[in-house]
Amino acid sequence: DTGVSQDPRHKITKRGQNVTFRCDPISEHNRLYWYRQTLGQGPEFLTYFQNEAQLEKSRLLSDRFSAERPKGSFSTLEIQRTEQGDSAMYLCASSLETGSGTIYFGEGSWLTVV
Amino acid sequence: GEDVEQSLFLSVREGDSSVINCTYTDSSSTYLYWYKQEPGAGLQLLTYIFSNMDMKQDQRLTVLLNKKDKHLSLRIADTQTGDSAIYFCAETTGSARQLTFGSGTQLTVLP
């Protein structure tokens, strides 16, 4: 059981640079989620894919953020022109559409914008 | 709107029981979850309860659900130092059943 895998685990970038995070969900899971977590807060929903289709986006997901899941397997989250306020942990999660739809999280990708 | 509330801190002695409480707002939530987060790590699923259940027990963990009051609790029996972490309550919302989290309860287990 490989679980949800995220890469990189940590990223430090200068303000204005672009960053990309990758998520590999649990292999049979067709739903994939991205969340953002800042210090002292619970995770906040950003966006969700069912297979390759991006079906829902939070208002937190500004125009500088884009997520893809081209073949319905792994996903990428790109942040363009990073700002200091983007510093957070970006969590990926996956689930099955059927049954309890229990959502399993990866270890997260920490982003620090300096 | 959706809002999940938890108390921020809880301290217990090793060997005692811990009870972490949560209130939620979305009465249509089908599942309610408890996750554990250790420093610098992702979220570990501890347990969940279906909304038509009142109680669920899983080894040292007991979840109680009061749908009328929209109150959820997690009881950890025989709390150990390894249980020290932040515990998040979450409700499912929306068509995608995405999770809405509380701010987390920091559990500190004293020796």
mmCIF file of C-alpha atoms in Angstrom:
data_model
loop_
_atom_site.group_PDB
_atom_site.id
_atom_site.type_symbol
_atom_site.label_atom_id
_atom_site.label_comp_id
_atom_site.label_asym_id
_atom_site.label_seq_id
_atom_site.Cartn_x
_atom_site.Cartn_y
_atom_site.Cartn_z
ATOM 1 C CA ASP A 1 0.000 0.000 0.000
ATOM 2 C CA THR A 2 1.823 3.095 -1.207
ATOM 3 C CA GLY A 3 -0.640 5.695 0.067
ATOM 4 C CA VAL A 4 -0.853 9.228 -1.311
ATOM 5 C CA SER A 5 2.551 10.508 -2.355
ATOM 6 C CA GLN A 6 3.535 14.167 -2.715
ATOM 7 C CA ASP A 7 6.631 15.794 -4.142
ATOM 8 C CA PRO A 8 8.562 17.856 -3.216
ATOM 9 C CA ARG A 9 8.050 17.728 0.526
ATOM 10 C CA HIS A 10 9.595 21.144 0.994
ATOM 11 C CA LYS A 11 10.106 24.053 -1.370
ATOM 12 C CA ILE A 12 11.620 27.459 -0.700
ATOM 13 C CA THR A 13 11.143 29.956 -3.487
ATOM 14 C CA LYS A 14 11.591 33.651 -4.092
ATOM 15 C CA ARG A 15 8.552 35.847 -4.451
ATOM 16 C CA GLY A 16 7.474 36.039 -8.060
ATOM 17 C CA GLN A 17 8.751 32.597 -9.040
ATOM 18 C CA ASN A 18 6.519 29.749 -10.180
ATOM 19 C CA VAL A 19 6.316 26.464 -8.281
ATOM 20 C CA THR A 20 4.734 23.120 -9.101
ATOM 21 C CA PHE A 21 3.730 20.330 -6.760
ATOM 22 C CA ARG A 22 2.953 16.782 -7.772
ATOM 23 C CA CYS A 23 0.565 14.306 -6.185
ATOM 24 C CA ASP A 24 0.250 10.589 -6.836
ATOM 25 C CA PRO A 25 -3.006 9.301 -5.331
ATOM 26 C CA ILE A 26 -3.766 5.806 -4.113
ATOM 27 C CA SER A 27 -3.863 3.831 -7.341
ATOM 28 C CA GLU A 28 -7.518 2.832 -7.545
ATOM 29 C CA HIS A 29 -8.872 6.169 -6.264
ATOM 30 C CA ASN A 30 -10.693 8.199 -8.870
ATOM 31 C CA ARG A 31 -11.211 11.310 -6.721
ATOM 32 C CA LEU A 32 -8.333 13.664 -5.976
ATOM 33 C CA TYR A 33 -8.377 16.757 -3.782
ATOM 34 C CA TRP A 34 -6.026 19.629 -3.046
ATOM 35 C CA TYR A 35 -6.139 21.443 0.289
ATOM 36 C CA ARG A 36 -4.086 24.252 1.775
ATOM 37 C CA GLN A 37 -3.143 24.487 5.429
ATOM 38 C CA THR A 38 -1.591 27.501 7.154
ATOM 39 C CA LEU A 39 -0.072 27.469 10.619
ATOM 40 C CA GLY A 40 -2.592 27.008 13.388
ATOM 41 C CA GLN A 41 -5.470 26.294 11.039
ATOM 42 C CA GLY A 42 -7.235 23.281 9.672
ATOM 43 C CA PRO A 43 -6.872 22.413 5.994
ATOM 44 C CA GLU A 44 -9.012 24.365 3.532
ATOM 45 C CA PHE A 45 -10.417 22.867 0.355
ATOM 46 C CA LEU A 46 -8.945 24.196 -2.897
ATOM 47 C CA THR A 47 -10.101 21.945 -5.712
ATOM 48 C CA TYR A 48 -11.297 18.464 -6.629
ATOM 49 C CA PHE A 49 -10.979 16.093 -9.586
ATOM 50 C CA GLN A 50 -13.052 13.117 -10.509
ATOM 51 C CA ASN A 51 -10.866 11.143 -12.887
ATOM 52 C CA GLU A 52 -9.380 13.813 -15.186
ATOM 53 C CA ALA A 53 -12.213 16.316 -14.804
ATOM 54 C CA GLN A 54 -11.797 19.247 -12.434
ATOM 55 C CA LEU A 55 -15.298 19.501 -11.033
ATOM 56 C CA GLU A 56 -15.031 22.038 -8.276
ATOM 57 C CA LYS A 57 -12.807 24.960 -7.342
ATOM 58 C CA SER A 58 -12.856 26.971 -4.137
ATOM 59 C CA ARG A 59 -12.873 30.751 -4.228
ATOM 60 C CA LEU A 60 -9.499 30.422 -2.464
ATOM 61 C CA LEU A 61 -8.040 29.227 -5.747
ATOM 62 C CA SER A 62 -6.962 32.485 -7.352
ATOM 63 C CA ASP A 63 -6.070 32.897 -11.026
ATOM 64 C CA ARG A 64 -2.419 32.292 -10.158
ATOM 65 C CA PHE A 65 -3.239 28.713 -9.166
ATOM 66 C CA SER A 66 -3.847 25.965 -11.666
ATOM 67 C CA ALA A 67 -4.333 22.274 -11.114
ATOM 68 C CA GLU A 68 -4.357 19.463 -13.629
ATOM 69 C CA ARG A 69 -4.892 15.747 -13.687
ATOM 70 C CA PRO A 70 -4.256 14.930 -17.337
ATOM 71 C CA LYS A 71 -4.746 11.168 -17.347
ATOM 72 C CA GLY A 72 -6.842 10.755 -14.286
ATOM 73 C CA SER A 73 -3.889 9.492 -12.277
ATOM 74 C CA PHE A 74 -1.305 11.936 -10.853
ATOM 75 C CA SER A 75 -2.070 15.619 -10.426
ATOM 76 C CA THR A 76 -0.031 18.817 -10.428
ATOM 77 C CA LEU A 77 -0.709 22.092 -8.651
ATOM 78 C CA GLU A 78 1.106 25.103 -10.073
ATOM 79 C CA ILE A 79 1.340 28.476 -8.390
ATOM 80 C CA GLN A 80 2.468 31.299 -10.649
ATOM 81 C CA ARG A 81 4.078 34.548 -9.476
ATOM 82 C CA THR A 82 4.220 33.354 -5.881
ATOM 83 C CA GLU A 83 3.465 35.759 -3.046
ATOM 84 C CA GLN A 84 4.439 35.541 0.601
ATOM 85 C CA GLY A 85 0.825 34.798 1.465
ATOM 86 C CA ASP A 86 1.102 31.566 -0.511
ATOM 87 C CA SER A 87 3.392 30.128 2.159
ATOM 88 C CA ALA A 88 1.536 27.118 3.499
ATOM 89 C CA MET A 89 1.394 23.360 3.379
ATOM 90 C CA TYR A 90 -0.347 22.011 0.302
ATOM 91 C CA LEU A 91 -2.037 18.712 0.973
ATOM 92 C CA CYS A 92 -3.226 16.245 -1.596
ATOM 93 C CA ALA A 93 -5.851 13.633 -0.808
ATOM 94 C CA SER A 94 -7.673 10.896 -2.668
ATOM 95 C CA SER A 95 -10.741 8.741 -2.299
ATOM 96 C CA LEU A 96 -13.016 6.340 -4.071
ATOM 97 C CA GLU A 97 -16.276 7.672 -5.400
ATOM 98 C CA THR A 98 -18.214 4.766 -3.937
ATOM 99 C CA GLY A 99 -18.705 3.452 -0.432
ATOM 100 C CA SER A 100 -17.699 5.661 2.461
ATOM 101 C CA GLY A 101 -15.551 7.752 0.138
ATOM 102 C CA THR A 102 -13.023 7.990 2.929
ATOM 103 C CA ILE A 103 -10.441 10.631 2.110
ATOM 104 C CA TYR A 104 -6.776 9.759 2.630
ATOM 105 C CA PHE A 105 -4.125 12.456 2.786
ATOM 106 C CA GLY A 106 -0.523 12.623 1.719
ATOM 107 C CA GLU A 107 2.293 14.032 3.833
ATOM 108 C CA GLY A 108 1.958 17.462 2.273
ATOM 109 C CA SER A 109 4.271 19.846 0.453
ATOM 110 C CA TRP A 110 5.557 22.779 2.484
ATOM 111 C CA LEU A 111 5.968 26.007 0.547
ATOM 112 C CA THR A 112 7.938 28.946 1.901
ATOM 113 C CA VAL A 113 7.979 32.106 -0.200
ATOM 114 C CA VAL A 114 10.779 34.511 0.730
ATOM 115 C CA GLY B 1 -22.377 28.852 6.236
ATOM 116 C CA GLU B 2 -20.239 25.890 7.108
ATOM 117 C CA ASP B 3 -18.325 26.028 10.351
ATOM 118 C CA VAL B 4 -16.699 23.343 12.455
ATOM 119 C CA GLU B 5 -15.599 24.322 15.945
ATOM 120 C CA GLN B 6 -13.231 22.665 18.371
ATOM 121 C CA SER B 7 -11.554 23.736 21.581
ATOM 122 C CA LEU B 8 -7.926 24.605 20.927
ATOM 123 C CA PHE B 9 -6.089 22.795 23.714
ATOM 124 C CA LEU B 10 -6.420 19.724 25.923
ATOM 125 C CA SER B 11 -3.954 18.360 28.471
ATOM 126 C CA VAL B 12 -4.245 14.956 30.119
ATOM 127 C CA ARG B 13 -2.077 12.660 32.186
ATOM 128 C CA GLU B 14 -0.696 9.503 30.644
ATOM 129 C CA GLY B 15 -3.102 6.635 31.232
ATOM 130 C CA ASP B 16 -6.155 8.886 31.583
ATOM 131 C CA SER B 17 -8.903 9.187 28.983
ATOM 132 C CA SER B 18 -9.009 12.141 26.612
ATOM 133 C CA VAL B 19 -12.225 13.552 25.212
ATOM 134 C CA ILE B 20 -12.041 15.933 22.273
ATOM 135 C CA ASN B 21 -15.242 17.710 21.314
ATOM 136 C CA CYS B 22 -16.451 19.201 18.058
ATOM 137 C CA THR B 23 -19.564 20.957 16.816
ATOM 138 C CA TYR B 24 -20.509 21.142 13.151
ATOM 139 C CA THR B 25 -23.186 22.936 11.200
ATOM 140 C CA ASP B 26 -24.078 20.996 8.070
ATOM 141 C CA SER B 27 -26.935 18.686 8.978
ATOM 142 C CA SER B 28 -26.643 16.975 5.594
ATOM 143 C CA SER B 29 -23.136 15.685 6.313
ATOM 144 C CA THR B 30 -23.113 11.973 5.620
ATOM 145 C CA TYR B 31 -19.816 11.175 7.292
ATOM 146 C CA LEU B 32 -17.847 12.830 10.058
ATOM 147 C CA TYR B 33 -14.157 12.223 10.471
ATOM 148 C CA TRP B 34 -11.345 12.470 12.967
ATOM 149 C CA TYR B 35 -7.820 13.032 11.723
ATOM 150 C CA LYS B 36 -4.545 13.203 13.648
ATOM 151 C CA GLN B 37 -1.643 15.448 12.646
ATOM 152 C CA GLU B 38 1.822 15.245 14.131
ATOM 153 C CA PRO B 39 4.279 18.154 13.732
ATOM 154 C CA GLY B 40 5.320 18.709 10.126
ATOM 155 C CA ALA B 41 3.301 15.762 8.868
ATOM 156 C CA GLY B 42 0.161 15.198 6.852
ATOM 157 C CA LEU B 43 -3.180 14.070 8.205
ATOM 158 C CA GLN B 44 -3.670 10.531 9.415
ATOM 159 C CA LEU B 45 -7.205 9.206 9.297
ATOM 160 C CA LEU B 46 -8.151 7.911 12.728
ATOM 161 C CA THR B 47 -11.785 6.991 12.346
ATOM 162 C CA TYR B 48 -15.083 8.104 10.875
ATOM 163 C CA ILE B 49 -18.740 7.694 11.652
ATOM 164 C CA PHE B 50 -21.716 7.507 9.364
ATOM 165 C CA SER B 51 -24.399 10.039 10.181
ATOM 166 C CA ASN B 52 -27.030 7.421 11.021
ATOM 167 C CA MET B 53 -24.883 6.004 13.824
ATOM 168 C CA ASP B 54 -24.684 7.218 17.402
ATOM 169 C CA MET B 55 -21.463 5.550 18.393
ATOM 170 C CA LYS B 56 -18.494 3.771 16.909
ATOM 171 C CA GLN B 57 -15.723 2.028 18.795
ATOM 172 C CA ASP B 58 -12.352 1.142 17.338
ATOM 173 C CA GLN B 59 -9.816 -0.191 19.841
ATOM 174 C CA ARG B 60 -8.921 2.746 22.134
ATOM 175 C CA LEU B 61 -11.068 5.182 20.158
ATOM 176 C CA THR B 62 -14.755 5.840 20.745
ATOM 177 C CA VAL B 63 -16.704 8.286 18.622
ATOM 178 C CA LEU B 64 -20.030 9.647 19.816
ATOM 179 C CA LEU B 65 -22.398 11.517 17.516
ATOM 180 C CA ASN B 66 -25.354 13.620 18.623
ATOM 181 C CA LYS B 67 -27.073 14.650 15.399
ATOM 182 C CA LYS B 68 -29.698 16.716 17.143
ATOM 183 C CA ASP B 69 -27.067 18.966 18.717
ATOM 184 C CA LYS B 70 -24.582 18.518 15.836
ATOM 185 C CA HIS B 71 -21.980 17.439 18.355
ATOM 186 C CA LEU B 72 -19.208 14.933 17.770
ATOM 187 C CA SER B 73 -16.670 13.671 20.280
ATOM 188 C CA LEU B 74 -13.593 11.488 20.213
ATOM 189 C CA ARG B 75 -12.604 9.590 23.320
ATOM 190 C CA ILE B 76 -9.120 8.106 23.552
ATOM 191 C CA ALA B 77 -8.794 5.526 26.310
ATOM 192 C CA ASP B 78 -5.512 4.989 28.155
ATOM 193 C CA THR B 79 -3.906 8.022 26.504
ATOM 194 C CA GLN B 80 -0.212 7.617 25.748
ATOM 195 C CA THR B 81 2.533 10.173 25.077
ATOM 196 C CA GLY B 82 2.476 9.065 21.444
ATOM 197 C CA ASP B 83 -1.075 10.385 21.226
ATOM 198 C CA SER B 84 0.210 13.951 21.620
ATOM 199 C CA ALA B 85 -0.748 15.673 18.366
ATOM 200 C CA ILE B 86 -3.365 17.941 16.820
ATOM 201 C CA TYR B 87 -6.736 16.311 16.264
ATOM 202 C CA PHE B 88 -9.068 17.589 13.572
ATOM 203 C CA CYS B 89 -12.752 17.010 13.286
ATOM 204 C CA ALA B 90 -14.159 17.263 9.740
ATOM 205 C CA GLU B 91 -17.558 17.113 8.113
ATOM 206 C CA THR B 92 -18.325 16.217 4.530
ATOM 207 C CA THR B 93 -19.996 18.886 2.444
ATOM 208 C CA GLY B 94 -20.877 19.458 -1.163
ATOM 209 C CA SER B 95 -21.334 17.124 -4.081
ATOM 210 C CA ALA B 96 -17.699 16.115 -3.959
ATOM 211 C CA ARG B 97 -17.952 15.285 -0.283
ATOM 212 C CA GLN B 98 -15.007 17.557 0.350
ATOM 213 C CA LEU B 99 -14.071 18.041 3.961
ATOM 214 C CA THR B 100 -14.578 21.110 6.100
ATOM 215 C CA PHE B 101 -12.200 21.068 9.041
ATOM 216 C CA GLY B 102 -12.159 22.625 12.460
ATOM 217 C CA SER B 103 -9.062 24.489 13.643
ATOM 218 C CA GLY B 104 -7.846 21.437 15.504
ATOM 219 C CA THR B 105 -7.350 20.519 19.156
ATOM 220 C CA GLN B 106 -3.782 20.300 20.424
ATOM 221 C CA LEU B 107 -3.634 17.290 22.739
ATOM 222 C CA THR B 108 -0.732 17.234 25.184
ATOM 223 C CA VAL B 109 -0.149 14.077 27.176
ATOM 224 C CA LEU B 110 1.823 14.630 30.359
ATOM 225 C CA PRO B 111 3.932 11.823 31.863
#
